[in-house]
XYZ file of C-alpha atoms in Angstrom:
393
model
C 127.970 66.023 92.870
C 126.294 63.285 94.920
C 124.903 60.169 93.295
C 121.393 61.232 94.282
C 121.681 64.623 92.580
C 123.172 62.926 89.508
C 120.170 60.611 89.352
C 117.656 63.448 89.625
C 119.613 65.454 87.063
C 119.383 62.536 84.678
C 115.648 62.121 85.266
C 114.943 65.791 84.576
C 117.439 66.569 81.833
C 117.939 63.394 79.823
C 114.804 63.880 77.735
C 112.004 66.432 77.225
C 109.615 63.719 78.400
C 110.105 62.991 82.100
C 109.511 59.411 83.150
C 107.136 60.107 86.034
C 106.993 56.433 87.022
C 110.761 56.303 87.492
C 110.754 59.698 89.240
C 108.097 58.465 91.647
C 109.902 55.187 92.317
C 113.283 56.807 92.867
C 111.844 59.517 95.121
C 110.020 56.906 97.209
C 113.238 54.923 97.469
C 115.605 57.720 98.493
C 113.740 60.993 98.963
C 114.810 64.198 97.195
C 118.337 65.595 97.610
C 118.438 68.132 100.433
C 121.505 69.888 99.040
C 119.786 70.804 95.749
C 116.529 72.622 96.437
C 115.590 72.866 92.761
C 114.999 69.143 92.294
C 112.682 68.851 95.293
C 110.732 71.865 94.020
C 110.312 70.347 90.548
C 109.558 66.890 91.907
C 106.768 68.107 94.158
C 105.238 70.130 91.297
C 105.159 67.029 89.113
C 103.910 64.646 91.809
C 101.121 67.095 92.672
C 100.063 67.252 89.030
C 100.991 70.887 88.510
C 103.667 70.263 85.883
C 103.041 67.941 82.923
C 105.567 65.212 82.175
C 106.513 66.866 78.874
C 108.827 69.798 79.593
C 107.903 71.404 76.270
C 104.454 72.055 77.746
C 105.736 73.732 80.899
C 105.977 77.294 79.629
C 102.390 77.394 78.345
C 101.006 75.757 81.503
C 102.963 77.975 83.901
C 102.134 81.178 82.047
C 98.442 80.333 82.086
C 98.304 79.323 85.751
C 100.359 82.242 86.992
C 98.215 84.730 85.081
C 95.103 83.090 86.494
C 96.430 83.497 90.029
C 97.251 87.120 89.302
C 93.648 87.675 88.233
C 92.424 86.101 91.492
C 94.528 88.587 93.451
C 93.079 91.460 91.460
C 89.491 90.220 91.810
C 89.460 89.127 95.440
C 91.907 91.490 97.101
C 92.382 94.627 95.060
C 89.097 95.282 93.291
C 86.850 94.022 96.081
C 88.238 96.600 98.469
C 87.216 99.580 96.370
C 84.655 101.826 97.997
C 81.513 102.136 95.906
C 79.466 105.359 95.885
C 76.222 104.946 97.774
C 77.403 101.870 99.697
C 77.775 102.645 103.396
C 79.732 100.577 105.959
C 76.607 100.280 108.130
C 74.394 99.162 105.263
C 72.387 95.990 105.955
C 71.566 95.390 102.303
C 72.347 91.893 101.090
C 74.125 93.345 98.080
C 76.355 95.601 100.175
C 80.018 95.014 99.491
C 80.695 95.901 103.100
C 78.933 92.737 104.309
C 81.336 90.655 102.278
C 84.232 92.799 103.423
C 83.532 92.310 107.129
C 83.115 88.541 106.624
C 86.457 88.524 104.842
C 88.049 90.308 107.781
C 86.893 87.577 110.155
C 88.389 84.871 107.939
C 91.579 86.826 107.458
C 91.912 87.440 111.180
C 92.025 83.681 111.818
C 94.402 83.088 108.923
C 96.818 85.738 110.170
C 96.816 84.313 113.699
C 97.623 80.867 112.356
C 100.323 81.764 109.845
C 102.130 83.911 112.404
C 102.654 80.690 114.374
C 104.127 78.735 111.481
C 107.329 76.941 112.513
C 108.394 79.367 115.249
C 111.666 77.437 115.557
C 112.684 78.813 112.157
C 112.993 82.432 111.096
C 111.924 81.903 107.482
C 108.279 82.851 107.797
C 109.171 85.972 109.772
C 111.714 87.087 107.191
C 111.037 89.744 104.591
C 110.381 88.518 101.080
C 113.460 88.642 98.914
C 112.451 90.774 95.936
C 113.480 89.555 92.528
C 113.515 91.381 89.221
C 113.126 90.074 85.719
C 115.211 90.977 82.679
C 113.111 94.103 82.117
C 113.829 95.364 85.619
C 110.228 94.844 86.763
C 109.494 93.501 90.213
C 108.338 89.907 89.796
C 107.087 89.509 93.357
C 103.843 90.678 94.819
C 104.176 93.955 96.706
C 102.861 94.578 100.203
C 101.111 97.721 101.335
C 102.126 99.727 104.421
C 100.619 97.617 107.192
C 100.878 97.064 110.894
C 102.419 93.676 111.598
C 99.509 92.586 113.781
C 96.693 94.081 111.718
C 93.753 91.894 110.764
C 92.432 93.977 107.889
C 92.379 93.065 104.224
C 95.288 95.429 103.806
C 97.674 92.965 105.397
C 97.517 90.737 102.324
C 96.831 93.429 99.755
C 99.369 93.180 96.989
C 99.354 94.473 93.483
C 101.031 93.029 90.449
C 100.916 96.697 89.499
C 97.505 97.440 91.002
C 98.735 99.923 93.603
C 99.372 102.450 90.864
C 95.912 101.813 89.473
C 94.389 102.544 92.872
C 96.244 105.792 93.413
C 93.987 108.793 93.174
C 90.781 106.985 94.082
C 88.823 108.874 96.676
C 88.076 106.237 99.268
C 88.687 102.577 100.035
C 87.713 100.091 102.714
C 91.112 100.592 104.298
C 90.043 103.975 105.665
C 87.784 102.146 108.094
C 90.409 99.623 109.277
C 92.158 99.873 112.595
C 95.908 99.319 112.756
C 98.067 99.394 115.809
C 100.022 102.625 115.458
C 102.724 101.296 117.762
C 103.620 98.530 115.294
C 106.488 99.074 112.944
C 105.101 99.443 109.407
C 106.638 97.999 106.292
C 107.600 100.169 103.386
C 105.562 99.927 100.188
C 107.934 97.407 98.622
C 108.291 95.079 101.611
C 106.346 92.220 103.086
C 107.018 89.115 105.127
C 106.824 85.502 104.010
C 103.940 84.870 106.399
C 101.953 87.595 104.636
C 102.393 85.817 101.311
C 101.158 82.578 102.880
C 98.184 84.409 104.393
C 97.321 85.908 101.016
C 97.327 82.491 99.328
C 95.083 81.009 102.029
C 92.721 83.958 101.815
C 92.345 83.600 98.051
C 91.828 79.849 98.459
C 89.042 80.541 100.960
C 87.413 83.014 98.586
C 87.500 80.509 95.723
C 86.181 77.676 97.911
C 83.345 79.254 99.918
C 81.741 75.923 100.805
C 84.903 74.830 102.570
C 86.536 78.157 103.324
C 89.577 78.329 105.554
C 89.985 75.718 108.294
C 92.659 75.737 110.966
C 95.393 73.347 109.990
C 95.530 74.428 106.362
C 98.349 76.779 107.363
C 100.408 73.723 108.365
C 99.756 72.099 104.985
C 100.691 75.113 102.887
C 103.807 75.971 104.925
C 106.109 73.217 103.606
C 104.991 73.798 100.007
C 105.704 77.514 100.106
C 109.039 76.952 101.852
C 110.224 74.475 99.212
C 109.168 76.673 96.293
C 110.526 79.893 97.815
C 113.852 78.169 98.515
C 114.199 76.883 94.951
C 117.783 77.635 93.917
C 116.644 78.529 90.391
C 115.454 82.164 90.438
C 113.174 81.689 87.442
C 111.183 79.303 89.662
C 111.470 80.864 93.117
C 110.308 84.184 91.649
C 106.846 82.710 91.104
C 106.692 80.711 94.332
C 103.439 82.376 95.393
C 101.363 81.414 92.364
C 102.924 77.954 92.134
C 102.259 77.347 95.841
C 98.607 78.306 95.400
C 98.028 75.762 92.658
C 99.947 72.934 94.341
C 98.231 73.616 97.670
C 94.862 73.544 95.877
C 95.776 70.207 94.302
C 96.854 68.707 97.622
C 93.744 69.982 99.406
C 91.574 68.338 96.746
C 93.111 65.010 97.785
C 92.769 65.437 101.546
C 89.578 67.497 101.519
C 87.553 64.732 103.165
C 89.779 64.839 106.246
C 88.714 68.460 106.753
C 85.005 67.742 106.364
C 83.430 67.156 109.779
C 80.187 66.030 108.138
C 81.977 62.893 106.939
C 83.063 61.887 110.440
C 79.862 59.895 110.921
C 80.589 58.029 107.690
C 83.245 55.492 108.659
C 84.141 54.887 104.996
C 85.611 58.348 104.463
C 87.050 61.312 106.295
C 89.566 61.450 109.102
C 87.644 58.938 111.261
C 88.081 56.386 108.500
C 91.795 57.158 108.329
C 92.205 56.722 112.092
C 90.369 53.403 111.948
C 92.651 52.253 109.152
C 95.682 53.226 111.240
C 94.568 51.318 114.340
C 93.583 48.310 112.216
C 97.039 48.374 110.626
C 98.707 48.434 114.042
C 96.540 45.522 115.213
C 97.754 43.423 112.276
C 101.434 44.358 112.729
C 101.662 44.318 116.543
C 98.566 43.023 118.305
C 100.163 43.216 121.758
C 100.879 46.926 121.406
C 97.454 47.614 119.930
C 95.669 45.854 122.801
C 97.683 47.706 125.432
C 97.103 51.179 123.978
C 93.558 51.020 122.668
C 91.943 48.185 124.643
C 93.581 47.959 128.075
C 94.281 51.687 128.527
C 91.354 52.791 126.341
C 93.263 55.600 124.647
C 91.292 57.116 121.777
C 93.245 57.537 118.516
C 91.733 61.023 118.247
C 94.147 62.187 120.951
C 97.185 61.764 118.708
C 96.296 60.378 115.263
C 93.871 63.160 114.350
C 96.691 65.705 114.243
C 99.139 63.304 112.616
C 96.802 62.523 109.730
C 95.092 65.845 109.055
C 98.370 67.770 109.126
C 100.387 65.085 107.302
C 102.811 64.888 110.269
C 103.892 68.495 109.710
C 103.696 69.301 113.440
C 105.443 66.180 114.693
C 108.852 66.897 113.176
C 111.032 69.951 112.458
C 110.413 71.454 109.019
C 113.540 69.973 107.346
C 112.438 66.500 108.424
C 108.848 67.205 107.395
C 110.074 67.959 103.864
C 111.794 64.584 103.717
C 108.665 62.809 104.967
C 106.598 64.571 102.327
C 108.985 63.345 99.612
C 107.766 59.839 100.435
C 104.124 60.801 100.981
C 103.862 62.546 97.607
C 105.806 59.824 95.779
C 103.645 57.020 97.189
C 101.819 55.408 94.258
C 98.981 54.678 96.702
C 98.812 58.258 97.925
C 98.697 58.531 101.722
C 98.916 54.799 102.359
C 102.460 55.595 103.464
C 101.068 58.221 105.842
C 99.341 55.388 107.710
C 102.441 53.213 107.563
C 104.781 55.888 108.890
C 102.277 56.734 111.648
C 102.133 53.057 112.565
C 105.943 52.922 112.577
C 106.082 55.871 114.976
C 103.898 53.993 117.458
C 105.886 50.770 117.129
C 109.179 52.586 117.708
C 107.748 53.740 121.051
C 106.667 50.204 122.028
C 108.989 49.717 125.014
C 107.927 52.997 126.630
C 104.264 52.550 125.729
C 104.017 49.068 127.245
C 105.463 50.386 130.515
C 103.462 53.593 130.563
C 100.056 54.419 131.977
C 97.171 56.295 130.367
C 98.408 59.853 130.904
C 102.091 59.195 130.203
C 101.285 57.385 126.972
C 99.039 60.148 125.713
C 101.789 62.652 126.437
C 104.339 60.479 124.638
C 102.149 60.007 121.565
C 101.385 63.713 121.393
C 105.064 64.632 121.632
C 107.045 62.263 119.449
C 110.573 62.210 120.931
C 113.386 63.869 118.997
C 115.784 61.098 120.082
C 114.287 58.787 117.451
C 116.066 59.378 114.155
C 113.815 60.069 111.173
C 115.678 57.553 109.018
C 114.731 54.845 111.494
C 111.095 55.909 111.243
C 111.183 55.695 107.441
C 112.925 52.304 107.488
C 110.382 50.964 109.976
C 107.494 52.353 107.882
C 108.742 50.471 104.817
C 108.992 47.301 106.916
C 105.386 47.848 107.980
C 104.444 48.010 104.307
C 106.271 44.757 103.574
C 104.595 42.955 106.483
C 101.180 44.224 105.425
C 101.522 43.221 101.778
C 99.120 40.437 100.795
C 100.825 37.058 100.619
């Protein structure tokens, strides 16, 4: 057992009351152990406010939240797709359920396109969900319907928690009007892919947050969370990865919501424009020469690279395993997302030699494609040095 695992084991098992301050400090110092997936899963749940510090409260909290998510699935996916007598697909009535249904299909179509592209370098999201059973022999996972793999209908995320049986025998449903590619290989009734689970979570989030809805990029935020929870080595936790992911994703989105609100872009005190300004100001204080060359002499706009870095929490700049390690530090930061600016600044500084020699187009290309030759540990070390240099004297 490594010293890091021993330390996390002590933090989680020494007392019913977890010292969150120590957990945060140790995680920010070292990151979570990669060889024990359970501790990263628990740590993220605590740092995102999903699990209370007192372990005696976990069972009640988890039972309540998981049941609530189950009810969302029933309300927004199962029950809303029932065909109502007298309601026609071509009805223009404002109260027609079909109007809502067709709007949902548009949202779901975009979600499906995005989640199918999640981390194409890894097979995880294209793998079938590993079904797990509880002590009573009941399937603990959500269950997919027979769908075409490239369908865009509500059916592609329609699961049950037992609701399929309840729907059997009903005369008609919205699904009768959906088009599926008959050449696609269908899944059996007890199979679905990991990307479908992610799509379902995003769809429910969009339904519960109609003012914000689904925005491209959210798929990149939810991907690491679902991966960590689904890969939890403790079955009693990985079994409920879908519900737990929903709540932790919701918590994280509540913190970065302003970066997805285009109406705040004109307000330089909030939103992603504010974050980009803070990043360039940080670079100007740490390395004025590099700042002047990139943003003054060459006139490169930070939007060309920093927008993606900040809104997606660097999830597209590194392979998924490295993204998980970066997020250990981002979530453990006691000044949440200050470290996001510091690590972004470090990435630019580590490219200084090439950037000072490069022209406008080559530098944009370099910033948009952070080179794999630079070791992540060097990025993290440099980011912590940036923090030290920027601390008030």
